[in-house]
PDB file of C-alpha atoms in Angstrom:
ATOM      1  CA  MET A   1       7.153  -3.432  -6.444  1.00 41.00           C
ATOM      2  CA  THR A   2       8.165   0.181  -6.207  1.00 44.00           C
ATOM      3  CA  THR A   3       9.865   1.286  -3.046  1.00 45.00           C
ATOM      4  CA  ALA A   4       8.628   4.742  -2.233  1.00 45.00           C
ATOM      5  CA  THR A   5       9.499   5.995   1.198  1.00 50.00           C
ATOM      6  CA  VAL A   6       7.161   7.883   3.434  1.00 46.00           C
ATOM      7  CA  PRO A   7       8.839  10.978   4.889  1.00 48.00           C
ATOM      8  CA  SER A   8       9.619  10.502   8.567  1.00 49.00           C
ATOM      9  CA  GLN A   9       8.834  14.078   9.539  1.00 51.00           C
ATOM     10  CA  PRO A  10       6.759  16.734   7.848  1.00 50.00           C
ATOM     11  CA  PRO A  11       8.581  19.769   6.487  1.00 52.00           C
ATOM     12  CA  PRO A  12       8.134  23.092   8.259  1.00 53.00           C
ATOM     13  CA  LEU A  13       4.546  24.014   7.470  1.00 53.00           C
ATOM     14  CA  ALA A  14       4.165  27.717   6.817  1.00 56.00           C
ATOM     15  CA  ASP A  15       0.510  27.601   5.833  1.00 61.00           C
ATOM     16  CA  ARG A  16      -2.403  25.298   5.112  1.00 64.00           C
ATOM     17  CA  SER A  17      -1.618  24.892   1.433  1.00 68.00           C
ATOM     18  CA  SER A  18       1.896  23.582   2.075  1.00 69.00           C
ATOM     19  CA  ALA A  19       0.558  21.155   4.696  1.00 66.00           C
ATOM     20  CA  ARG A  20      -2.152  19.997   2.309  1.00 69.00           C
ATOM     21  CA  ALA A  21       0.417  19.524  -0.463  1.00 71.00           C
ATOM     22  CA  TRP A  22       2.753  17.572   1.833  1.00 70.00           C
ATOM     23  CA  LEU A  23      -0.045  15.271   3.017  1.00 69.00           C
ATOM     24  CA  GLY A  24      -1.218  14.808  -0.578  1.00 70.00           C
ATOM     25  CA  ASN A  25       2.307  13.734  -1.575  1.00 71.00           C
ATOM     26  CA  VAL A  26       2.481  11.251   1.310  1.00 69.00           C
ATOM     27  CA  ILE A  27      -0.904   9.774   0.391  1.00 70.00           C
ATOM     28  CA  GLU A  28       0.110   9.496  -3.280  1.00 70.00           C
ATOM     29  CA  LYS A  29       3.314   7.662  -2.305  1.00 67.00           C
ATOM     30  CA  VAL A  30       1.297   5.225  -0.201  1.00 64.00           C
ATOM     31  CA  LYS A  31      -1.078   4.671  -3.135  1.00 64.00           C
ATOM     32  CA  ARG A  32       1.832   4.046  -5.525  1.00 62.00           C
ATOM     33  CA  MET A  33       3.381   1.571  -3.096  1.00 57.00           C
ATOM     34  CA  ASN A  34       0.142  -0.360  -2.831  1.00 55.00           C
ATOM     35  CA  LYS A  35      -0.669  -0.182  -6.538  1.00 55.00           C
ATOM     36  CA  GLY A  36       2.640  -1.656  -7.635  1.00 47.00           C
ATOM     37  CA  ALA A  37       2.528  -4.591  -5.232  1.00 44.00           C
ATOM     38  CA  GLY A  38      -0.486  -6.521  -6.432  1.00 44.00           C
ATOM     39  CA  SER A  39      -3.567  -6.480  -8.503  1.00 46.00           C
ATOM     40  CA  GLY A  40      -5.756  -3.396  -8.256  1.00 49.00           C
ATOM     41  CA  PRO A  41      -7.959  -2.749  -5.260  1.00 50.00           C
ATOM     42  CA  THR A  42     -11.570  -3.757  -5.299  1.00 65.00           C
ATOM     43  CA  ALA A  43     -14.294  -1.145  -5.529  1.00 66.00           C
ATOM     44  CA  ALA A  44     -15.006  -1.437  -1.803  1.00 70.00           C
ATOM     45  CA  ALA A  45     -11.338  -1.005  -0.931  1.00 70.00           C
ATOM     46  CA  ALA A  46     -11.069   1.998  -3.252  1.00 70.00           C
ATOM     47  CA  ALA A  47     -14.130   3.583  -1.638  1.00 74.00           C
ATOM     48  CA  ALA A  48     -12.712   2.924   1.829  1.00 77.00           C
ATOM     49  CA  ALA A  49      -9.378   4.449   0.806  1.00 74.00           C
ATOM     50  CA  ALA A  50     -11.114   7.532  -0.594  1.00 77.00           C
ATOM     51  CA  GLN A  51     -13.113   7.922   2.624  1.00 82.00           C
ATOM     52  CA  LYS A  52      -9.955   7.483   4.705  1.00 81.00           C
ATOM     53  CA  GLN A  53      -8.174  10.114   2.624  1.00 79.00           C
ATOM     54  CA  LYS A  54     -11.093  12.521   3.048  1.00 83.00           C
ATOM     55  CA  THR A  55     -11.085  11.963   6.816  1.00 85.00           C
ATOM     56  CA  LEU A  56      -7.330  12.501   7.024  1.00 82.00           C
ATOM     57  CA  MET A  57      -7.558  15.700   4.997  1.00 83.00           C
ATOM     58  CA  GLN A  58     -10.306  16.984   7.316  1.00 87.00           C
ATOM     59  CA  ARG A  59      -8.114  16.217  10.329  1.00 85.00           C
ATOM     60  CA  VAL A  60      -5.211  18.086   8.757  1.00 85.00           C
ATOM     61  CA  GLU A  61      -7.421  21.075   7.932  1.00 86.00           C
ATOM     62  CA  THR A  62      -8.831  21.171  11.462  1.00 88.00           C
ATOM     63  CA  ASP A  63      -5.456  20.826  13.181  1.00 87.00           C
ATOM     64  CA  ILE A  64      -3.718  23.405  11.014  1.00 88.00           C
ATOM     65  CA  ALA A  65      -6.621  25.836  11.381  1.00 87.00           C
ATOM     66  CA  SER A  66      -6.380  25.378  15.143  1.00 87.00           C
ATOM     67  CA  ILE A  67      -2.642  26.049  15.137  1.00 87.00           C
ATOM     68  CA  VAL A  68      -2.995  29.156  12.957  1.00 88.00           C
ATOM     69  CA  ASP A  69      -5.955  30.551  14.931  1.00 88.00           C
ATOM     70  CA  ASN A  70      -4.322  29.934  18.295  1.00 85.00           C
ATOM     71  CA  PHE A  71      -1.042  31.436  17.125  1.00 87.00           C
ATOM     72  CA  SER A  72      -2.759  34.587  15.882  1.00 86.00           C
ATOM     73  CA  GLN A  73      -4.669  34.854  19.172  1.00 84.00           C
ATOM     74  CA  LEU A  74      -1.429  34.282  21.072  1.00 82.00           C
ATOM     75  CA  VAL A  75       0.225  37.145  19.198  1.00 83.00           C
ATOM     76  CA  ASN A  76      -2.794  39.413  19.814  1.00 80.00           C
ATOM     77  CA  VAL A  77      -2.821  38.645  23.538  1.00 77.00           C
ATOM     78  CA  ALA A  78       0.944  39.157  23.876  1.00 75.00           C
ATOM     79  CA  ARG A  79       0.595  42.950  24.096  1.00 70.00           C
ATOM     80  CA  VAL A  80       1.870  44.446  27.299  1.00 68.00           C
ATOM     81  CA  ASN A  81      -0.730  46.410  29.278  1.00 65.00           C
ATOM     82  CA  ASP A  82      -0.315  48.478  32.386  1.00 66.00           C
ATOM     83  CA  PRO A  83      -2.891  46.985  34.766  1.00 68.00           C
ATOM     84  CA  PRO A  84      -1.489  43.858  36.467  1.00 66.00           C
ATOM     85  CA  VAL A  85      -4.901  42.143  36.420  1.00 65.00           C
ATOM     86  CA  ARG A  86      -5.094  42.550  32.682  1.00 70.00           C
ATOM     87  CA  ASN A  87      -1.570  41.109  32.302  1.00 73.00           C
ATOM     88  CA  SER A  88      -2.453  38.022  34.356  1.00 77.00           C
ATOM     89  CA  GLN A  89      -5.579  37.450  32.243  1.00 79.00           C
ATOM     90  CA  GLU A  90      -3.539  37.758  29.087  1.00 81.00           C
ATOM     91  CA  SER A  91      -0.899  35.429  30.521  1.00 82.00           C
ATOM     92  CA  PHE A  92      -3.578  32.829  31.193  1.00 84.00           C
ATOM     93  CA  MET A  93      -4.938  33.282  27.648  1.00 85.00           C
ATOM     94  CA  MET A  94      -1.432  32.860  26.237  1.00 87.00           C
ATOM     95  CA  GLU A  95      -0.924  29.630  28.178  1.00 89.00           C
ATOM     96  CA  MET A  96      -4.299  28.330  27.021  1.00 90.00           C
ATOM     97  CA  ARG A  97      -3.597  29.172  23.361  1.00 88.00           C
ATOM     98  CA  ALA A  98      -0.122  27.655  23.540  1.00 89.00           C
ATOM     99  CA  SER A  99      -1.605  24.497  25.040  1.00 90.00           C
ATOM    100  CA  ARG A 100      -4.129  24.269  22.203  1.00 89.00           C
ATOM    101  CA  MET A 101      -1.342  24.720  19.654  1.00 89.00           C
ATOM    102  CA  VAL A 102       0.603  21.877  21.265  1.00 91.00           C
ATOM    103  CA  GLN A 103      -2.500  19.651  21.162  1.00 91.00           C
ATOM    104  CA  ALA A 104      -3.051  20.401  17.468  1.00 89.00           C
ATOM    105  CA  ALA A 105       0.623  19.750  16.680  1.00 89.00           C
ATOM    106  CA  ASP A 106       0.453  16.479  18.626  1.00 91.00           C
ATOM    107  CA  SER A 107      -2.607  15.497  16.611  1.00 89.00           C
ATOM    108  CA  LEU A 108      -0.693  16.167  13.384  1.00 88.00           C
ATOM    109  CA  LEU A 109       2.222  14.031  14.588  1.00 89.00           C
ATOM    110  CA  LYS A 110      -0.172  11.186  15.398  1.00 90.00           C
ATOM    111  CA  LEU A 111      -1.632  11.555  11.911  1.00 87.00           C
ATOM    112  CA  VAL A 112       1.839  11.211  10.371  1.00 86.00           C
ATOM    113  CA  SER A 113       2.474   8.128  12.509  1.00 86.00           C
ATOM    114  CA  GLU A 114      -0.853   6.637  11.428  1.00 84.00           C
ATOM    115  CA  LEU A 115       0.028   7.259   7.778  1.00 81.00           C
ATOM    116  CA  LYS A 116       3.365   5.490   8.245  1.00 80.00           C
ATOM    117  CA  GLN A 117       1.718   2.492   9.895  1.00 80.00           C
ATOM    118  CA  THR A 118      -0.869   2.332   7.134  1.00 77.00           C
ATOM    119  CA  ALA A 119       1.873   2.424   4.512  1.00 73.00           C
ATOM    120  CA  ILE A 120       3.842  -0.314   6.251  1.00 72.00           C
ATOM    121  CA  PHE A 121       0.960  -2.664   6.975  1.00 71.00           C
ATOM    122  CA  SER A 122      -0.842  -2.199   3.686  1.00 69.00           C
ATOM    123  CA  GLY A 123       2.480  -2.723   1.921  1.00 66.00           C
ATOM    124  CA  PHE A 124       2.948  -6.054   3.699  1.00 70.00           C
ATOM    125  CA  ALA A 125      -0.653  -7.052   3.054  1.00 70.00           C
ATOM    126  CA  SER A 126      -0.414  -6.294  -0.645  1.00 73.00           C
ATOM    127  CA  LEU A 127       2.956  -8.048  -0.830  1.00 72.00           C
ATOM    128  CA  ASN A 128       1.443 -11.142   0.822  1.00 76.00           C
ATOM    129  CA  ASP A 129      -1.496 -10.988  -1.593  1.00 79.00           C
ATOM    130  CA  HIS A 130       0.901 -10.765  -4.515  1.00 80.00           C
ATOM    131  CA  VAL A 131       2.966 -13.724  -3.258  1.00 83.00           C
ATOM    132  CA  GLU A 132      -0.202 -15.779  -2.743  1.00 86.00           C
ATOM    133  CA  GLN A 133      -1.458 -14.885  -6.220  1.00 89.00           C
ATOM    134  CA  ARG A 134       1.851 -15.886  -7.820  1.00 90.00           C
ATOM    135  CA  THR A 135       1.904 -19.142  -5.810  1.00 91.00           C
ATOM    136  CA  ASN A 136      -1.570 -19.994  -7.092  1.00 92.00           C
ATOM    137  CA  GLU A 137      -0.521 -19.192 -10.667  1.00 92.00           C
ATOM    138  CA  PHE A 138       2.546 -21.435 -10.381  1.00 92.00           C
ATOM    139  CA  ASN A 139       0.496 -24.262  -8.835  1.00 93.00           C
ATOM    140  CA  GLN A 140      -1.979 -24.050 -11.721  1.00 95.00           C
ATOM    141  CA  GLN A 141       0.881 -24.043 -14.206  1.00 94.00           C
ATOM    142  CA  ALA A 142       2.431 -27.100 -12.488  1.00 93.00           C
ATOM    143  CA  GLU A 143      -0.903 -28.969 -12.661  1.00 94.00           C
ATOM    144  CA  LYS A 144      -1.263 -28.069 -16.342  1.00 95.00           C
ATOM    145  CA  THR A 145       2.284 -29.279 -17.023  1.00 93.00           C
ATOM    146  CA  ASP A 146       1.630 -32.552 -15.144  1.00 93.00           C
ATOM    147  CA  ARG A 147      -1.530 -33.167 -17.198  1.00 95.00           C
ATOM    148  CA  MET A 148       0.323 -32.419 -20.442  1.00 95.00           C
ATOM    149  CA  LEU A 149       3.186 -34.735 -19.434  1.00 94.00           C
ATOM    150  CA  ALA A 150       0.742 -37.553 -18.570  1.00 94.00           C
ATOM    151  CA  ARG A 151      -1.085 -37.074 -21.885  1.00 95.00           C
ATOM    152  CA  THR A 152       2.223 -37.098 -23.791  1.00 93.00           C
ATOM    153  CA  GLY A 153       3.276 -40.300 -21.975  1.00 92.00           C
ATOM    154  CA  GLU A 154      -0.036 -41.975 -22.849  1.00 94.00           C
ATOM    155  CA  GLU A 155       0.283 -40.912 -26.495  1.00 93.00           C
ATOM    156  CA  ALA A 156       3.878 -42.191 -26.619  1.00 92.00           C
ATOM    157  CA  ALA A 157       2.823 -45.531 -25.082  1.00 93.00           C
ATOM    158  CA  ALA A 158      -0.055 -45.867 -27.572  1.00 93.00           C
ATOM    159  CA  SER A 159       2.243 -44.999 -30.493  1.00 92.00           C
ATOM    160  CA  LEU A 160       4.867 -47.471 -29.290  1.00 92.00           C
ATOM    161  CA  LYS A 161       2.247 -50.198 -28.943  1.00 93.00           C
ATOM    162  CA  GLU A 162       0.967 -49.470 -32.450  1.00 91.00           C
ATOM    163  CA  LEU A 163       4.505 -49.497 -33.866  1.00 90.00           C
ATOM    164  CA  GLU A 164       5.285 -52.782 -32.106  1.00 89.00           C
ATOM    165  CA  ALA A 165       2.106 -54.345 -33.458  1.00 88.00           C
ATOM    166  CA  HIS A 166       2.938 -53.122 -36.941  1.00 87.00           C
ATOM    167  CA  TYR A 167       6.537 -54.352 -36.681  1.00 86.00           C
ATOM    168  CA  TYR A 168       5.630 -57.817 -35.396  1.00 86.00           C
ATOM    169  CA  SER A 169       2.988 -58.277 -38.063  1.00 86.00           C
ATOM    170  CA  SER A 170       5.098 -56.966 -40.933  1.00 81.00           C
ATOM    171  CA  GLY A 171       6.765 -59.068 -43.581  1.00 75.00           C
ATOM    172  CA  HIS A 172      10.008 -57.229 -43.104  1.00 69.00           C
ATOM    173  CA  ARG A 173      10.461 -58.801 -39.677  1.00 64.00           C
ATOM    174  CA  THR A 174       9.848 -62.313 -40.918  1.00 62.00           C
ATOM    175  CA  THR A 175      12.383 -61.926 -43.732  1.00 65.00           C
ATOM    176  CA  GLN A 176      15.049 -60.722 -41.294  1.00 64.00           C
ATOM    177  CA  ASN A 177      14.454 -63.689 -38.971  1.00 63.00           C
ATOM    178  CA  SER A 178      14.681 -66.209 -41.811  1.00 64.00           C
ATOM    179  CA  GLN A 179      17.984 -64.747 -43.031  1.00 64.00           C
ATOM    180  CA  GLN A 180      19.610 -65.235 -39.640  1.00 61.00           C
TER     181      GLN A 180
END
């Protein structure tokens, strides 16, 4: 089983493409971890994994778009104006945009945590599946060996019986007994 590690924290994300690339790398590492541990996934599991990946990518796109949009609005609102009423409105807008950025960043952190949990739990599940598969293979091999050993014992007993019958009925035995 390969031991790929899932990064604990995302790198500084300058734009959507770097975030997309980082998430793609994390997902590929999770896939490699799961692929090496056991037999391949079923078609239903592969479809579920593809759907999960699509959903995660949509979440990343949405959260990063929210961060970028709110940051650009925050910068636009940060202009200093003369009327105090206008400044208080802009201050409120800045607080609102900053709050939305924090929510989007929190959502991204939860996504990273979810990816880590998925990697850990699916790794254990595939490892357990692999251990169970190998146990079944060894049990089958042990049964096959037991059958072969029993058959060999029966053949040896039959051969010994045949040899004894041949020996006791042979003339060679009777000549040895008469010489003694």
